[in-house]
Structure formats: structure tokens, C-alpha cells
Tab-separated table of C-alpha atoms in Angstrom:
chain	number	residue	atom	x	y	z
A	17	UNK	CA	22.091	-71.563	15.603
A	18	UNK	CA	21.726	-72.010	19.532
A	19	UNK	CA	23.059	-70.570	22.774
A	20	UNK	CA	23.045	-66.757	20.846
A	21	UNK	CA	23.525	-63.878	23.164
A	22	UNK	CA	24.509	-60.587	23.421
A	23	UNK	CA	26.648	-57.873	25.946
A	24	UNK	CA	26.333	-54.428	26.150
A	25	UNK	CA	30.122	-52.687	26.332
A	26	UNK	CA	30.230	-49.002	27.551
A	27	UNK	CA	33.911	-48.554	26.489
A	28	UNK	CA	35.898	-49.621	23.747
A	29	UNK	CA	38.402	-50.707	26.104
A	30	UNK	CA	36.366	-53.409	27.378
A	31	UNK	CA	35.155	-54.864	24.026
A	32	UNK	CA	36.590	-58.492	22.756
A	33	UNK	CA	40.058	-58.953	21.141
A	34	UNK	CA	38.055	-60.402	18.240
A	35	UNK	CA	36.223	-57.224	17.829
A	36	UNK	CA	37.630	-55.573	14.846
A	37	UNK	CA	37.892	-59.243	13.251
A	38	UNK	CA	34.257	-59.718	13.276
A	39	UNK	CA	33.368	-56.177	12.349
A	40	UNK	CA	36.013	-56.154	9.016
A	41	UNK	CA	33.275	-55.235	6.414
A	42	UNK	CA	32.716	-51.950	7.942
A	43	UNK	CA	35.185	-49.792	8.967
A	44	UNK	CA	32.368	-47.892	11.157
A	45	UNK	CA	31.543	-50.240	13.683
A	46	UNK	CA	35.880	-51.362	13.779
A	47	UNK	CA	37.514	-49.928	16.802
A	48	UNK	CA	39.469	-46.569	15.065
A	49	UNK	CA	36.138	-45.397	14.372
A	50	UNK	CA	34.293	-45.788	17.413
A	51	UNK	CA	37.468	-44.154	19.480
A	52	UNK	CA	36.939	-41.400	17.250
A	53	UNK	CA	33.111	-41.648	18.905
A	54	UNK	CA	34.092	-42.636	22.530
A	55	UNK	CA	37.127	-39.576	22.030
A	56	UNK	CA	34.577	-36.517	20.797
A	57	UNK	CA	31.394	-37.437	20.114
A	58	UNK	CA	28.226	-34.910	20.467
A	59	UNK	CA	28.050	-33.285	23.971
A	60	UNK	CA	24.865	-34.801	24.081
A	61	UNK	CA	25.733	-38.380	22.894
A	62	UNK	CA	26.161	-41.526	24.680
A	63	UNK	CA	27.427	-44.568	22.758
A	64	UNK	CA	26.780	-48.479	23.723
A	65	UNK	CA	28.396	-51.684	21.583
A	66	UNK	CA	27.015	-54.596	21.660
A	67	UNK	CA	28.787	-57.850	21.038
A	68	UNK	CA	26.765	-60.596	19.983
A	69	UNK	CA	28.124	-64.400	21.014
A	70	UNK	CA	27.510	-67.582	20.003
A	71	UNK	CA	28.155	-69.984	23.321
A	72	UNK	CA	31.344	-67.718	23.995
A	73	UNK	CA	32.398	-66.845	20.728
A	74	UNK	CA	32.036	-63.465	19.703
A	75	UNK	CA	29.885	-63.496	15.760
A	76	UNK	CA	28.593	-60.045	15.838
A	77	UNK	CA	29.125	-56.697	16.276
A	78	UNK	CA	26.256	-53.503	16.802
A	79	UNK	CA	26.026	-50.207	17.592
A	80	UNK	CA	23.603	-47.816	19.664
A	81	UNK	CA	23.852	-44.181	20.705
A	82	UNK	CA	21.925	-42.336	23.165
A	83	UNK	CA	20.796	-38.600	22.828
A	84	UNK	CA	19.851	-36.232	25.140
A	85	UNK	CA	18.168	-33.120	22.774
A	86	UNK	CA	17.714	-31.241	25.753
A	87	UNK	CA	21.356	-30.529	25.815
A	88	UNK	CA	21.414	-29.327	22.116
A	89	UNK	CA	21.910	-25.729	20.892
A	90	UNK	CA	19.559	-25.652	18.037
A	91	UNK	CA	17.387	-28.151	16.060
A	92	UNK	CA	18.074	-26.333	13.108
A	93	UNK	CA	17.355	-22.617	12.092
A	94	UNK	CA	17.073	-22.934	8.107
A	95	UNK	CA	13.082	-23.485	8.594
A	96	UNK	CA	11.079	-20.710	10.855
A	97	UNK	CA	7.542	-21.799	10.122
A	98	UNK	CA	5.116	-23.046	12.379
A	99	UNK	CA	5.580	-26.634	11.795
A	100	UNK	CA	9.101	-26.532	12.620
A	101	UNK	CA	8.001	-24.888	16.028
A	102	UNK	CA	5.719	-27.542	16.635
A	103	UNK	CA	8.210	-30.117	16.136
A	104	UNK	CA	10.855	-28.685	17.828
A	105	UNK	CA	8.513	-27.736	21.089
A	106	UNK	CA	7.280	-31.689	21.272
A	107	UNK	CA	10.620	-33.143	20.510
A	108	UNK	CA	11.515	-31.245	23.778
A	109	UNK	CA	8.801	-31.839	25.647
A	110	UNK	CA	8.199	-35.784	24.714
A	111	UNK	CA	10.989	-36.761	22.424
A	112	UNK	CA	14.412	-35.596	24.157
A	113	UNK	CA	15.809	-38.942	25.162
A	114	UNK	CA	15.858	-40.779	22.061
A	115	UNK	CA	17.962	-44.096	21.704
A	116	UNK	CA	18.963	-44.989	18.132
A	117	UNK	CA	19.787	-49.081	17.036
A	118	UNK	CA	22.933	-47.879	14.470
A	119	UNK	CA	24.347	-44.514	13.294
A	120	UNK	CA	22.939	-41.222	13.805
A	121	UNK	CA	25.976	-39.314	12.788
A	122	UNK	CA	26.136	-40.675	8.884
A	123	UNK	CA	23.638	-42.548	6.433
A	124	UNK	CA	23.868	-45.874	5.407
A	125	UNK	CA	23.006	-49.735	6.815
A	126	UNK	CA	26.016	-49.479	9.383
A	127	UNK	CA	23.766	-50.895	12.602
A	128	UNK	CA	25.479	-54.621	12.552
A	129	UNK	CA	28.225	-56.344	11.069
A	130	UNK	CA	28.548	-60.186	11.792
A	131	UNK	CA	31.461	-62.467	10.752
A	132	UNK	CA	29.258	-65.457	9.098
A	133	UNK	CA	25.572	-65.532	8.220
A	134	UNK	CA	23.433	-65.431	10.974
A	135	UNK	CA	19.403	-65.854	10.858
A	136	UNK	CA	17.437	-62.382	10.048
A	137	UNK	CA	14.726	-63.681	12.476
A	138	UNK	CA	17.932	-63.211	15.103
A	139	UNK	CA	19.216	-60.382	14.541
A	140	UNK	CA	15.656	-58.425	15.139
A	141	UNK	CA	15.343	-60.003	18.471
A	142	UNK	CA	18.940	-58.800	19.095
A	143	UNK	CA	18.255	-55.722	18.397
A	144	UNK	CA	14.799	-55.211	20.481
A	145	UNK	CA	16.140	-57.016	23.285
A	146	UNK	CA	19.066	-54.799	23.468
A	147	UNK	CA	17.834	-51.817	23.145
A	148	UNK	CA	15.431	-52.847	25.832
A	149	UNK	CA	18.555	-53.397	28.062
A	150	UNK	CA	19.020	-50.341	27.405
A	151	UNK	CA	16.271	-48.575	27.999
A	152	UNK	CA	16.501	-50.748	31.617
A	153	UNK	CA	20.008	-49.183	32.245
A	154	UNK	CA	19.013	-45.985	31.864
A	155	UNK	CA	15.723	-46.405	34.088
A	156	UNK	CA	17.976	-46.947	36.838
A	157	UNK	CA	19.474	-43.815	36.474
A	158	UNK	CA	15.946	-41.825	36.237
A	159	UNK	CA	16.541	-41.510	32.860
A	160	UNK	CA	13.202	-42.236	30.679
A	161	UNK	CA	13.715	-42.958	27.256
A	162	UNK	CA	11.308	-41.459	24.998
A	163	UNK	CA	11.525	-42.458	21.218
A	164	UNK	CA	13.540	-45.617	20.185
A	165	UNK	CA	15.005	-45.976	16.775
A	166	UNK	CA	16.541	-48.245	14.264
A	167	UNK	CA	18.281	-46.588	11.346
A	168	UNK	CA	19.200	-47.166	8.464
A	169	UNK	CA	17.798	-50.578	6.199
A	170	UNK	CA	17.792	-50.710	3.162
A	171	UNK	CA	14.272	-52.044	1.000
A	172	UNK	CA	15.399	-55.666	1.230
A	173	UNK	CA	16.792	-55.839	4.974
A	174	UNK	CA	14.133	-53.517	5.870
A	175	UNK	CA	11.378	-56.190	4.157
A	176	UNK	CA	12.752	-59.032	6.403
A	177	UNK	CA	12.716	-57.307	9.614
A	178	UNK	CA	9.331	-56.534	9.229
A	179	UNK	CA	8.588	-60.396	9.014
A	180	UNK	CA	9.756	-61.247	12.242
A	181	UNK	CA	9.937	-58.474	15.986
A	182	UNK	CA	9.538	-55.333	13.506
A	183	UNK	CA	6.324	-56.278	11.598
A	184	UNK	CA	4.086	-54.159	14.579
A	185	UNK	CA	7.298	-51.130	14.769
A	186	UNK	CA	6.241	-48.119	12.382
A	187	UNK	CA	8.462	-48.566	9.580
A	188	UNK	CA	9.276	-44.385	8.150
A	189	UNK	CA	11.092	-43.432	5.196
A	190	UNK	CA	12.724	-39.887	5.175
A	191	UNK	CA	15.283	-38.731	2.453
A	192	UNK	CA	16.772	-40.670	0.171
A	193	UNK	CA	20.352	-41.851	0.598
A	194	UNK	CA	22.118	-40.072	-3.118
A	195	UNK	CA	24.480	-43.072	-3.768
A	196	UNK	CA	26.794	-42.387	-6.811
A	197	UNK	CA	27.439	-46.151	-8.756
A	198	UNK	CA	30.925	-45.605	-10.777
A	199	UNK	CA	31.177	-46.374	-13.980
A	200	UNK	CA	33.894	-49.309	-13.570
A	201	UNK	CA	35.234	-47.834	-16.944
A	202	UNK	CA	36.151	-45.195	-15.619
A	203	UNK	CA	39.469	-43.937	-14.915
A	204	UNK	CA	39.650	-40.518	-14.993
A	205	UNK	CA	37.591	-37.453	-14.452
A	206	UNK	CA	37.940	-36.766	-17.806
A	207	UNK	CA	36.137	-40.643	-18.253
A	208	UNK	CA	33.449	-38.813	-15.745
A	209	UNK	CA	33.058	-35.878	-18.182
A	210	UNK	CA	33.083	-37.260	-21.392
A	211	UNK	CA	30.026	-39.524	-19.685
A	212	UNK	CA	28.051	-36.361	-19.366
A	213	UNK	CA	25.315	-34.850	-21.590
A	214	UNK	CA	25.620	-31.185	-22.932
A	215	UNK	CA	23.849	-29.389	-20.388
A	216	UNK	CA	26.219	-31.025	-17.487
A	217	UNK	CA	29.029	-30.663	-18.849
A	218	UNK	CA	28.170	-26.598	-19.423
A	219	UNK	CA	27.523	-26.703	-15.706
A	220	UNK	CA	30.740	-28.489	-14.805
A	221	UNK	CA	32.743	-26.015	-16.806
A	222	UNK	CA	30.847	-23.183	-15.497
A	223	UNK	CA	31.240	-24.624	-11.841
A	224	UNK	CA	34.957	-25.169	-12.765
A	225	UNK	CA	35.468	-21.088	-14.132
A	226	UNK	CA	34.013	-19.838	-11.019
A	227	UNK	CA	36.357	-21.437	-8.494
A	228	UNK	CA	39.530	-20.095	-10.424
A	229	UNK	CA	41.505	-18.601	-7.404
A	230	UNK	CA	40.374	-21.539	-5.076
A	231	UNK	CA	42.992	-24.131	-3.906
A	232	UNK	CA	41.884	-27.393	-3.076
A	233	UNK	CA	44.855	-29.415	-0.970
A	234	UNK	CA	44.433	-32.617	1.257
A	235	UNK	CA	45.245	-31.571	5.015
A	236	UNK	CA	47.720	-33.652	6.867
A	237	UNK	CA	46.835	-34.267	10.967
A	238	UNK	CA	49.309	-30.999	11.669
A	239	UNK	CA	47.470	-28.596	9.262
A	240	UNK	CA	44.152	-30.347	10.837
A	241	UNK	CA	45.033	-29.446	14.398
A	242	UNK	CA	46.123	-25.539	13.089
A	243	UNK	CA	43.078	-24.920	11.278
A	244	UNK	CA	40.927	-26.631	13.931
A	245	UNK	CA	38.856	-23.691	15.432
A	246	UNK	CA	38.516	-22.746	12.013
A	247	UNK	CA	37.107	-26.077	10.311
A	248	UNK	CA	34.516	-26.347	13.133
A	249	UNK	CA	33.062	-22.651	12.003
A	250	UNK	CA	32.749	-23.703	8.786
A	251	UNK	CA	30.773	-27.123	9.679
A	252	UNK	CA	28.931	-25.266	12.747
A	253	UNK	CA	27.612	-22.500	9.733
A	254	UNK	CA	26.168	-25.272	7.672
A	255	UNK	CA	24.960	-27.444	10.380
A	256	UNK	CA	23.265	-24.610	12.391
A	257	UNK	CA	21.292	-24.144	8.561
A	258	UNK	CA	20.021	-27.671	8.413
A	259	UNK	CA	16.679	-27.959	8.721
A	260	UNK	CA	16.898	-30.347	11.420
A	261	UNK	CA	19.662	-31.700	13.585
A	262	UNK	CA	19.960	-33.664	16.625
A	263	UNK	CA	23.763	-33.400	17.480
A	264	UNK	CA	26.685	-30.823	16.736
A	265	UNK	CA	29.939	-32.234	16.583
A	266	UNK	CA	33.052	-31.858	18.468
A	267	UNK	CA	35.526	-29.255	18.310
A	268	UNK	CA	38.290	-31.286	17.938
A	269	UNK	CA	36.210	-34.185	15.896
A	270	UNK	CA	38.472	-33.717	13.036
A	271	UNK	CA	41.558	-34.099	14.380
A	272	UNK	CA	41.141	-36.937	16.520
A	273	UNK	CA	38.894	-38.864	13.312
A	274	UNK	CA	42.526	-38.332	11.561
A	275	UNK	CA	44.664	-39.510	14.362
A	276	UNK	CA	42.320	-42.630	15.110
A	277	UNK	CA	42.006	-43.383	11.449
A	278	UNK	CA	44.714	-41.572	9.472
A	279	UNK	CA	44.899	-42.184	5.516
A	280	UNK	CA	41.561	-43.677	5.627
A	281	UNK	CA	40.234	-40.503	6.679
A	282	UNK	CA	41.150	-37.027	4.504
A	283	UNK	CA	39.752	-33.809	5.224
A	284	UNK	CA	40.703	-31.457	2.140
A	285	UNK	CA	41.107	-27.505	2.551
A	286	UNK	CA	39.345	-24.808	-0.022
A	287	UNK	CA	41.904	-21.597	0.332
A	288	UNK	CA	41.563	-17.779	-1.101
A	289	UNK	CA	44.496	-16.118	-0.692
A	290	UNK	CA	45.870	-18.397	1.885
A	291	UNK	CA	42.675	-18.468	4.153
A	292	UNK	CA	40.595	-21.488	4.704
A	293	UNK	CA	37.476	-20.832	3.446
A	294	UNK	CA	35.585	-24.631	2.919
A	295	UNK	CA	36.458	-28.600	3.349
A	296	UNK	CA	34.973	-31.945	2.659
A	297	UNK	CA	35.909	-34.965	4.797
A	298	UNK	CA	35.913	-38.634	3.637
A	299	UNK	CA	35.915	-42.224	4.839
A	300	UNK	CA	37.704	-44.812	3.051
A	301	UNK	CA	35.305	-47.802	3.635
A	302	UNK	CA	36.365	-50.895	1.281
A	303	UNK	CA	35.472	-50.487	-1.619
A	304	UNK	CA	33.252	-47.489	-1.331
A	305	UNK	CA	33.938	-43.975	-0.431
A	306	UNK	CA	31.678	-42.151	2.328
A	307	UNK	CA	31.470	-38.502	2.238
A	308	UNK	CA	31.448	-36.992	5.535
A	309	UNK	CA	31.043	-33.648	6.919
A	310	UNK	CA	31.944	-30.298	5.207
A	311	UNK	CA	31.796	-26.860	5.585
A	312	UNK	CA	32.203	-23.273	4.076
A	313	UNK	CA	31.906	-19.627	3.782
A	314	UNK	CA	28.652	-18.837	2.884
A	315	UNK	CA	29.854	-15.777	0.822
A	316	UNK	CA	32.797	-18.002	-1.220
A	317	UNK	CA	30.104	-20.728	-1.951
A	318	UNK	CA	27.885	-18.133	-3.416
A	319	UNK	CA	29.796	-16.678	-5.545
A	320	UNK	CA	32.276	-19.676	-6.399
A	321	UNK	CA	29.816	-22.668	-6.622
A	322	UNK	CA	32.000	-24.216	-3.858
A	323	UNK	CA	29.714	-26.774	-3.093
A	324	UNK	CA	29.086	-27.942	-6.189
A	325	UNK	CA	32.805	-28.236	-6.510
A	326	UNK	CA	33.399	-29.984	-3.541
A	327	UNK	CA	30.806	-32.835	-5.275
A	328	UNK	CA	32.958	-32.940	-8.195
A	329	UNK	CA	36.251	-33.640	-6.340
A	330	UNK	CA	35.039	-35.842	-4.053
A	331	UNK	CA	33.450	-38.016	-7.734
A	332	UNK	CA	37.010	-37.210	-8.942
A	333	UNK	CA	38.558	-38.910	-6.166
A	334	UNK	CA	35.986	-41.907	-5.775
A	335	UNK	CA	36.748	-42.668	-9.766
A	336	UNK	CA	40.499	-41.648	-9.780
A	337	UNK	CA	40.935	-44.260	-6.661
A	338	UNK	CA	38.918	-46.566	-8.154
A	339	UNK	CA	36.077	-47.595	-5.753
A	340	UNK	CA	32.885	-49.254	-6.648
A	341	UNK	CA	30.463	-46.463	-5.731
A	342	UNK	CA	30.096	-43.051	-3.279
A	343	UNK	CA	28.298	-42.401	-0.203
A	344	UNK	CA	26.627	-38.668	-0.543
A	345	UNK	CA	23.881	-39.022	1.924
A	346	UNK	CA	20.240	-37.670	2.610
A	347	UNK	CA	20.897	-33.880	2.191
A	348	UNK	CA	21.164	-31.236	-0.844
A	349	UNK	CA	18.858	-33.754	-2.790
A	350	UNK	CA	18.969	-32.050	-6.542
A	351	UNK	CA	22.434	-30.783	-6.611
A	352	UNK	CA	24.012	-34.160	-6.101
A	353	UNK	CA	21.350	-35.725	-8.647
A	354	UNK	CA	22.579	-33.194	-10.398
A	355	UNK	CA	26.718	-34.741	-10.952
A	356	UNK	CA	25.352	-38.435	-11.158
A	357	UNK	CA	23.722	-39.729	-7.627
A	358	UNK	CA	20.734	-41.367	-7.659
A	359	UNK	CA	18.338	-41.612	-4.522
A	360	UNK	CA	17.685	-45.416	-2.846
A	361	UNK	CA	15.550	-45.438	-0.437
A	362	UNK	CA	16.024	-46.433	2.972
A	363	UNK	CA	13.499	-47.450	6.070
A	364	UNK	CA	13.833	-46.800	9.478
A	365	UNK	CA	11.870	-48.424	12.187
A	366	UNK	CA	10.576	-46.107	15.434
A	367	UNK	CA	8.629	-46.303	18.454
A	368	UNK	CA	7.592	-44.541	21.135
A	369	UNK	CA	7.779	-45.968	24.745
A	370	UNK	CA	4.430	-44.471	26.036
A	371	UNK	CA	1.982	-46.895	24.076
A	372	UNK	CA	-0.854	-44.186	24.106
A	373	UNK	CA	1.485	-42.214	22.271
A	374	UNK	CA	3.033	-45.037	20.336
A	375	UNK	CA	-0.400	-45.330	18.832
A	376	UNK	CA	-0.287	-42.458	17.339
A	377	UNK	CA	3.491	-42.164	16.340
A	378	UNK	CA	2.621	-43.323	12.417
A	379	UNK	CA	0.000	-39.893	12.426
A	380	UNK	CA	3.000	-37.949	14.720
A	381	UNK	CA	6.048	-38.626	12.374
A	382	UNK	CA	3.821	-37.814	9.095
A	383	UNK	CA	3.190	-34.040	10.196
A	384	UNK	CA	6.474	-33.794	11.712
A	385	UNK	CA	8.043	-34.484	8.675
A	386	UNK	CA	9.511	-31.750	7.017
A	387	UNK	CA	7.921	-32.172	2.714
A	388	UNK	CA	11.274	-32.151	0.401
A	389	UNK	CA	10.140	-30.914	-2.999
A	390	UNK	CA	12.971	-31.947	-5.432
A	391	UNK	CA	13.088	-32.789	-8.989
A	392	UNK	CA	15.888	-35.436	-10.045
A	393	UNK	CA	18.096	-34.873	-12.457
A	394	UNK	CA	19.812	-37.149	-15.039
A	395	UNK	CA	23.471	-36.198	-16.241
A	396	UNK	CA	24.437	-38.546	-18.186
A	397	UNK	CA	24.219	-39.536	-22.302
């Protein structure tokens, strides 16, 4: 290949005709999604897309995101030890403009999409020389950026970046994406249940007694826009509880990820006695099913293993509609091993633009790192 380049879009106005063409194996680099970003994303994010050409034909598609942390609310306010301060005082202090290569807002390998095979040797000078455009953008404003980052590889892509630009960029591994293979003979989520051993399917009875009372109903873009304020107290609760965050959605995230993307996106409402009390959001992307956000009352999810039920409608749906496998992320590590997901890991690549510090950053990340203590569990027969 010859004559590759790349441009740097700040609107999705501005981006190629071709665009969505070239980005049709993943519906979160396509344009309904990143309207839903340029629309209401964080307060403190800034997105970029990047259109890769060959001579003047557009091949590829990429996404970055800028973060300002100084603008945040709260890192996270699960964990108040020491080394939480620590990492919270330094990400302010020498961290707080942080550009990520990809998603920050959901897991997965969603950085690039390209519309033929194109060299891997390439594609990593792509994506440093772009993300040193825009580091150079942002100089201009007075705008140093800190920490760069490129999220999320998986073992394999992750093996041949480091052969080629990556091979001197600390390569870190945090949680484990929980992706959930279905059973192609599957059908039903009585298929699902039947696939369990004795102990699971005691626990997915039990889970199923407790939430007697609780109706679970998809949420057209109407009901979306009523229970708005709602829906974001619900995900604020659970995000404020993270143990580490480094954007809060949008109020009206929801509603406008409905209107961009409608029936590929479905929020579903948990109500007690007619009053909201939890959802679940998901992504329909090809043949496999992303979770999304969620939230809930802390006092229902006690007492009515909510969450845990949530997990078993969104497997219910993922089966029932037939796709290949589900998306559950890097959080609530146990519970979701727990109805079936297994963990795959997943590498990241970061670096910090002051090289004295960038020396360090391998020694930095390690004891920043909050330790996850989890045992997995296996479900099935």
C-alpha cells in the first residue's frame, strides 16, 4: 500500500460521505453513534475522527477523545484508602489532560475499523502520528497533554502492535473484558437454564423469587425523555460508587443515544409500584450485543437481587435474539462469571509525554492500580 494518510475531523458534519461505508463492522465508530458523542458526551470530553485515505480514497475510520479530569466531579468514592488518594491527587496534578486512541466510554477493540485489510505495521504509525497531531493541536491552545492512551486490543492485535511503533509504549492490562459466548443451540432461556449446574440454577430461581413485584418493560424514546432526570440518578448512584471514573455522562445521554440510534439501542425500565427504580441499556452491534450503562436503587437491588436480574435479561435477550455472544465489560467481575461470562484479557498501551516521567510510568501504573481479588465461577454442566 502507498500514498496512506490520514485527517483529523472535529465534527461529524465534516467527515466523508463514505464514512459510515467504511466503518460498517462497528456500529460505534458509524455516524448515529458518534452524534450521540458529538450531541452529549462528558462535560469534560472532546472527541476527534480520523479518516484514514489511501491517495484520496477514504479506507479507514478511528476514533480519539480528549479528557480534561480537572473538570470532573469525582474519581470515584467506593474506595477511601490512601492509595486511592494518592492516585487521585497525581492524576490531578500530572495526569488531567489525558488523550485516549479509541473508546473510553465502553470496553472492547472499537479504536479502528477499515473497509479492506490494511498492513498492522500501518495502522500503529497511524495511530502515533495522529495522536501526535493531536497533541500539536492542542499545544496551540496552551493545552499540555499529559498521559496518552490506546485502548482496548485484544492478546493477538495487541501482540502485533508491539512489533512495530508500540514495542517501546508500556503495554498494561487492567480488568478483564466478561464476554458471554452463546451457546448457538440455544433458543430460549429455558435452553440457558437447562445448561446450568445445580447450584446456578438454585441461584437463578432464588434471584428470580426475589424480584416478584418488579416489572421489567423496554422504554420507547417518549417514556425515555419522561423518566430522564430520573434514569440519570440511577446511573449517577452507581457511577459515583465506581472505584474509578474519568467521565459522568450526560443528562440527556439516553435520550438522544435512542433518537440517534433507535431500535438498535433499548434502555429497559425496573418498576415497583409504578416507580422507576433500575435500567440496563444495550447496543445492537451485528451480531453481538453490548451492554451499556445501568442504574438502580440501591435499596431495591439489595433486597431484590436487581442486578443480578438485570444480567439474566440482558443473557435472555442476547439468546432469545439470537446473537453470537454478549458484551458485559470490565466491572462486577464474579457476579457476571457467575451467569456464564468468562474474562479475556485485553492490553492497553500508555505513555506519558514528560519522558522523565515516562520512565517511570510501567512502576507509576503498577501502584496506581487498584488489586481486584475475584474468584471465577463456572455455571455450567
Amino acid at each position: 500500500m502507498k500514498n496512506i494518510s490520514f485527517k483529523i475531523f472535529n465534527t461529524i458534519a465534516s467527515l466523508p460521505k463514505e464514512w459510515d461505508e467504511v466503518a460498517h463492522s462497528n456500529h460505534f465508530l458509524q455516524t448515529s453513534y458518534l452524534n450521540v458523542l458529538e450531541q452529549s458526551a462528558p462535560v469534560n470530553m472532546e472527541c476527534f475522527y480520523i479518516g484514514v485515505f489511501e491517495e484520496n480514497i477514504l479506507i479507514g475510520t478511528c476514533l480519539a477523545q480528549y479528557l480534561d479530569l480537572n473538570k470532573l466531579e469525582s474519581f470515584g468514592e467506593r474506595d477511601n484508602c490512601l492509595k486511592t488518594k494518592v492516585r487521585n491527587f497525581i492524576f490531578k496534578n500530572f495526569a488531567s489532560h489525558v488523550l485516549f486512541l479509541g473508546n473510553n466510554m465502553i470496553t472492547g477493540q472499537n479504536s479502528f475499523a477499515f473497509s479492506r485489510p490494511i498492513d498492522i505495521e500501518k495502522i500503529s504509525s497511524i495511530l502515533i502520528e495522529s495522536s501526535d497531531a493531536i497533541i500539536e493541536y492542542f499545544q496551540k491552545k496552551n493545552i499540555k497533554i499529559h498521559i496518552v492512551s490506546f485502548k482496548d486490543f485484544y492478546t493477538e492485535k495487541a501482540k502485533e502492535l508491539k512489533m512495530y511503533n508500540f514495542k517501546n509504549i508500556y503495554e498494561f492490562h487492567t480488568q478483564p473484558n466478561m464476554i458471554f459466548q452463546i451457546d448457538e443451540n440455544w433458543k430460549t432461556k429455558d435452553d440457558y437454564y437447562n445448561a446450568l449446574n445445580k447450584k446456578y440454577r438454585d441461584q437463578y430461581k432464588r434471584a428470580h423469587k426475589k424480584i416478584n413485584g418488579i416489572v421489567c418493560r423496554e422504554l420507547e424514546l417518549e417514556e425515555i425523555i419522561r423518566f430522564e432526570s430520573k434514569i440519570y440518578q440511577l446511573y449517577h448512584y452507581v457511577a459515583k460508587n465506581a472505584p474509578f471514573n474519568t467521565f459522568f455522562l450526560n443528562e440527556h445521554h439516553f435520550s438522544t443515544f435512542k433518537r440517534q440510534c433507535g431500535n438498535r439501542f433499548k434502555v429497559f425500565g425496573y418498576f415497583l409500584n409504578a416507580n422507576l427504580v433500575g435500567f440496563h441499556s444495550l447496543l445492537l452491534n451485528g451480531v453481538v450485543l453490548e451492554t451499556y450503562f445501568l442504574g438502580y436503587d440501591e435499596t431495591v437491588q439489595k433486597e431484590n437481587m436487581l442486578y443480578l436480574n438485570m444480567l439474566y435479561n440482558m443473557t435472555k435477550f442476547g439468546i432469545e435474539n439470537q446473537f453470537e455472544k454478549i458484551i458485559f465489560g470490565r466491572t462486577a467481575l464474579e457476579i457476571k462469571s457467575s451467569i456464564g461470562a468468562n474474562p479475556i484479557q485485553m492490553s492497553g498501551f500508555i505513555l506519558h509525554t514528560n519522558s522523565f516521567i515516562n520512565k517511570y510510568i510501567a512502576r507509576i501504573f503498577n501502584s496506581l492500580e487498584p488489586e481486584v481479588n475475584w474468584q471465577q465461577r463456572h455455571p455450567f454442566k
